[in-house]
Short mmCIF file of C-alpha atoms in Angstrom, two decimals:
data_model
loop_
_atom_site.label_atom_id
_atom_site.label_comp_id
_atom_site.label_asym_id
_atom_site.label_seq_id
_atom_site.Cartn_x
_atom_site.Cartn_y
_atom_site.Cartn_z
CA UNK A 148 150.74 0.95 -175.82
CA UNK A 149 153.51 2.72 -173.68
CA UNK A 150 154.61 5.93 -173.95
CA UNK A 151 157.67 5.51 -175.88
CA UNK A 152 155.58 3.08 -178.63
CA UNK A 153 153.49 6.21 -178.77
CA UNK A 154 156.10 8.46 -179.22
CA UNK A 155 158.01 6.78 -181.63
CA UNK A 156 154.60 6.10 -183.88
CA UNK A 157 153.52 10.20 -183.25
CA UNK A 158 157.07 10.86 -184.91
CA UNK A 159 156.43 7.92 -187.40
CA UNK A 160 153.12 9.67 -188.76
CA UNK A 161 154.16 13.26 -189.07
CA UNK A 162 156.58 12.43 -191.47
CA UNK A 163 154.04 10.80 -193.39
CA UNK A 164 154.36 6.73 -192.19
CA UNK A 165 150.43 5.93 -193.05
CA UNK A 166 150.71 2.55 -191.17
CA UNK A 167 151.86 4.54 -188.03
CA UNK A 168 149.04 6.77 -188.21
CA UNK A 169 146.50 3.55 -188.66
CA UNK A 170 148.51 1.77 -185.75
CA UNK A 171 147.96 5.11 -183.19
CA UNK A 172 144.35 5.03 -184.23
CA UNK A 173 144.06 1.37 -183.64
CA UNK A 174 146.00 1.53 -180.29
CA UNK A 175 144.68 4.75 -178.53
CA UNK A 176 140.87 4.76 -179.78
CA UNK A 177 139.93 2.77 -176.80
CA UNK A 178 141.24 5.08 -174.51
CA UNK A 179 139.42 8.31 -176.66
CA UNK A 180 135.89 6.04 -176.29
CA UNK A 181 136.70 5.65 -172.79
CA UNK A 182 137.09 9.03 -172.29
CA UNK A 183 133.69 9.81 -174.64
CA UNK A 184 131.64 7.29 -172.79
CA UNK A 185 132.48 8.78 -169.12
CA UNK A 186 130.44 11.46 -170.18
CA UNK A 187 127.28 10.07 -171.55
CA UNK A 188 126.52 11.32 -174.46
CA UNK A 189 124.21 10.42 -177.13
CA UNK A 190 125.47 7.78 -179.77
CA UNK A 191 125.34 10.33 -182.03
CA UNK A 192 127.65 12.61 -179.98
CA UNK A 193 129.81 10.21 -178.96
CA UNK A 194 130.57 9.48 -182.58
CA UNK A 195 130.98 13.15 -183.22
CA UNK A 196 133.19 13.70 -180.69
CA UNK A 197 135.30 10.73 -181.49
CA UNK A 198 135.79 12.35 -185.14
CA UNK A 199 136.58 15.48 -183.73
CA UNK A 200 139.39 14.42 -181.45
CA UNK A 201 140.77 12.52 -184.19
CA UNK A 202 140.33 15.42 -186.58
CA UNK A 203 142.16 18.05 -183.92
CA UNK A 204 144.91 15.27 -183.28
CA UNK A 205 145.75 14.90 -187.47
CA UNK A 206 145.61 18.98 -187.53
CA UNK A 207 148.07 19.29 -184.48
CA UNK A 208 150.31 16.77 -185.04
CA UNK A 209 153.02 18.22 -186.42
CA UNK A 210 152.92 20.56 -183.68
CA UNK A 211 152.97 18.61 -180.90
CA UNK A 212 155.75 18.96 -178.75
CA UNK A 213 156.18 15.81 -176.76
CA UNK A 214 155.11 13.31 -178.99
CA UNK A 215 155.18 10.06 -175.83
CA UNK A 216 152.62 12.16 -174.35
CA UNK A 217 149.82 12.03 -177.04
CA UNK A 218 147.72 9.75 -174.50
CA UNK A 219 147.35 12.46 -172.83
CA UNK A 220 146.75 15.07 -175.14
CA UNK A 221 144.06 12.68 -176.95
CA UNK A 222 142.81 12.41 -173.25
CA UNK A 223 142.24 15.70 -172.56
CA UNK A 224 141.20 16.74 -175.93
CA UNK A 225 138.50 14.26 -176.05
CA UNK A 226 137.40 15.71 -172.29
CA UNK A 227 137.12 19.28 -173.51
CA UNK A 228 135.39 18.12 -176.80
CA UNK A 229 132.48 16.36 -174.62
CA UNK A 230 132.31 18.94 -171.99
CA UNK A 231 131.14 21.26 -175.12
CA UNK A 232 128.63 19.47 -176.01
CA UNK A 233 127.50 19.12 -173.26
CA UNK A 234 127.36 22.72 -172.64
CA UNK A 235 125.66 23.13 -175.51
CA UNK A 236 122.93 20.28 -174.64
CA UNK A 237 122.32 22.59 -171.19
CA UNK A 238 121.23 25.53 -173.42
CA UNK A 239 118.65 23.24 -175.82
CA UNK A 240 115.69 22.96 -174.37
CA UNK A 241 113.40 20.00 -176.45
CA UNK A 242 109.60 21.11 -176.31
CA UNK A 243 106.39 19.93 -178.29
CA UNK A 244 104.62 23.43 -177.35
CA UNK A 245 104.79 25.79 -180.88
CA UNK A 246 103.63 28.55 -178.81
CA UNK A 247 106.61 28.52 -176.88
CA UNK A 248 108.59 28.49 -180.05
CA UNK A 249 106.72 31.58 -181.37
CA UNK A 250 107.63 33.62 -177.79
CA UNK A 251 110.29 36.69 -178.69
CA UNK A 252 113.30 36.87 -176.42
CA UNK A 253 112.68 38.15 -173.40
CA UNK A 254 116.68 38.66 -173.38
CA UNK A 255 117.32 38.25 -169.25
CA UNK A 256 120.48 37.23 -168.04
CA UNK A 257 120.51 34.02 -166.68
CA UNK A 258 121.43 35.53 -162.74
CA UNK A 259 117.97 37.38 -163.75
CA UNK A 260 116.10 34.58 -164.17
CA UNK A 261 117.81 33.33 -161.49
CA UNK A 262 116.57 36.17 -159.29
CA UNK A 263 113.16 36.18 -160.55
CA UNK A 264 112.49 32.29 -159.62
CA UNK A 265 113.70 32.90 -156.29
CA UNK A 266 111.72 35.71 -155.85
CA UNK A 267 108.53 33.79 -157.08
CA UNK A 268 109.52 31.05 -154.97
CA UNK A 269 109.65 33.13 -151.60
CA UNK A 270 106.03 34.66 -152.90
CA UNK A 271 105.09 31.01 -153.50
CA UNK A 272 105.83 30.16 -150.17
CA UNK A 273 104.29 33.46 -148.34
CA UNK A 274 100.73 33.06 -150.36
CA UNK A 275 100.74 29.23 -149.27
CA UNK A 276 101.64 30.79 -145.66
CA UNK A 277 98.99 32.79 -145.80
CA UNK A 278 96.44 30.17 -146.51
CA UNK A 279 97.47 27.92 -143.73
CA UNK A 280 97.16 30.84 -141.31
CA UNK A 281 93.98 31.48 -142.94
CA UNK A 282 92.49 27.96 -142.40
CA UNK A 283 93.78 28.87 -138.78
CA UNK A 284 91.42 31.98 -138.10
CA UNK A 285 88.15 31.01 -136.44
CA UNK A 286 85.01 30.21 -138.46
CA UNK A 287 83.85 33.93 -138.63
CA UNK A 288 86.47 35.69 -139.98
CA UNK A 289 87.37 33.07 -142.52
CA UNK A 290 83.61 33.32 -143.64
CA UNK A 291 83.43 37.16 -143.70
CA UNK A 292 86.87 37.43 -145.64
CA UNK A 293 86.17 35.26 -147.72
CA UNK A 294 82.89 37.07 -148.87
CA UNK A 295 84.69 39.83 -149.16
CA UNK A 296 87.33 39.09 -151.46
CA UNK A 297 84.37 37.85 -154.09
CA UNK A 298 84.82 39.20 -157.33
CA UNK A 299 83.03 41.53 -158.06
CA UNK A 300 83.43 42.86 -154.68
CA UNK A 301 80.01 42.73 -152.71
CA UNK A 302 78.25 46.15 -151.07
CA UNK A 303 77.78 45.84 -146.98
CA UNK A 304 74.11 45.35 -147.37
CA UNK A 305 74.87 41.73 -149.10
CA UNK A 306 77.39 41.06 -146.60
CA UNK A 307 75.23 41.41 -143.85
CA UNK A 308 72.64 39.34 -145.27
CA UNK A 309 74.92 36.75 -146.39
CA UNK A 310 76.13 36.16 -143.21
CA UNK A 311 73.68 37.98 -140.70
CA UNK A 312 75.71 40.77 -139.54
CA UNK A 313 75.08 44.14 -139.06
CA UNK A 314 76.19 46.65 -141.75
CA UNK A 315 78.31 48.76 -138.84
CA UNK A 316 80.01 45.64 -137.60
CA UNK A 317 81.38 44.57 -141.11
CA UNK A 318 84.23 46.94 -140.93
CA UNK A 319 85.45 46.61 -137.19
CA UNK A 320 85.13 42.45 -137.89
CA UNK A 321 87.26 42.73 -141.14
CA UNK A 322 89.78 44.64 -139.25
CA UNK A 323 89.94 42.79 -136.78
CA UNK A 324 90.05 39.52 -138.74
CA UNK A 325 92.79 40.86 -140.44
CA UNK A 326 94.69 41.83 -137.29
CA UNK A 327 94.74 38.75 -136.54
CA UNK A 328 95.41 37.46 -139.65
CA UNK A 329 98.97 39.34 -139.85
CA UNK A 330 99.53 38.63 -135.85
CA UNK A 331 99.84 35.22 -136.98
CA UNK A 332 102.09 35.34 -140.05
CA UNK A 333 104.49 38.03 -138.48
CA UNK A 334 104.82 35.24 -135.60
CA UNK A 335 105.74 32.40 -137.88
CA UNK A 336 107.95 35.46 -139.86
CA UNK A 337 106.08 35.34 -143.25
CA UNK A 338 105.21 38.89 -143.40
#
């Protein structure tokens, strides 16, 4: 259908020519699917959409200005339709969890939440730093801080019979372990 077909049918159908209105429908609903199945919706939304850009079109005809360019406006209008629902898909979020459901708002912004992932990504990253430089430290250390950060924390006198050190030597060890410890994630910049 050209543009001057379209125009003359657009005219035809505002003032009231029912078999122009059924011949634009005919003739341009390939181009509104077209437009609708770019964007991948759902069945179900693709049918929605195609009502609504139909709907819009019969509310705004009379009102349309340059009739030979309803292609486009049925283009365009069928675009901005999808793109909505599609922004509205972004903020539904499909779960099975009723826990999840039962959670009150923790009302962040979403450049918040943005914030706080990257934040517990770069703390992600640090701890699993940490642990490689840990696996790193010689046999000793690794065993005597690892003793020590037992829950409940043990006293000095288990710690030196655990691993058969002497109770004054715990504390220069540790710090020492330690030292080394941070040496080696300050060189690989992780502290």
């Amino acid at each position: 259908m050209d543009r001057a077909d379209v125009g003359v049918l657009v005219q035809s159908a505002v003032d009231g020519d029912a078999a122009a209105w059924k011949a634009l429908v005919e003739g341009l609903s390939p181009l509104v699917w077209a437009v609708v199945r770019a964007h991948r919706l759902s069945d179900a939304d693709a049918h929605e959409v195609y009502q609504t850009v139909w709907f819009r079109f019969a509310q705004h005809l009379g009102r349309i200005r340059e009739p030979d360019k309803a292609k486009s406006w049925l283009a365009s209008t069928a675009r901005h339709e999808c793109l909505k629902v599609l922004k509205s898909l972004r903020r539904l979020t499909v779960t099975d969890d009723p826990q999840l459901l039962d959670r009150i708002s923790e009302d962040r912004t979403p450049e918040q939440s943005f914030i706080d992932s990257e934040e517990a990504a770069a703390q992600s990253e640090r701890v699993r730093y940490l642990w490689q430089e840990f696996e790193e430290l010689g046999e000793r250390c690794r065993q005597l801080l690892r003793v020590l950060m037992a829950s409940p924390r043990p006293g000095y006198q288990e710690v030196s019979a655990a691993l058969g050190i002497a109770v004054g030597s715990i504390g220069p060890l540790r710090q020492r372990c330690l030292r080394r410890l941070r040496a080696r994630l300050e060189a690989r910049g992780a502290v």
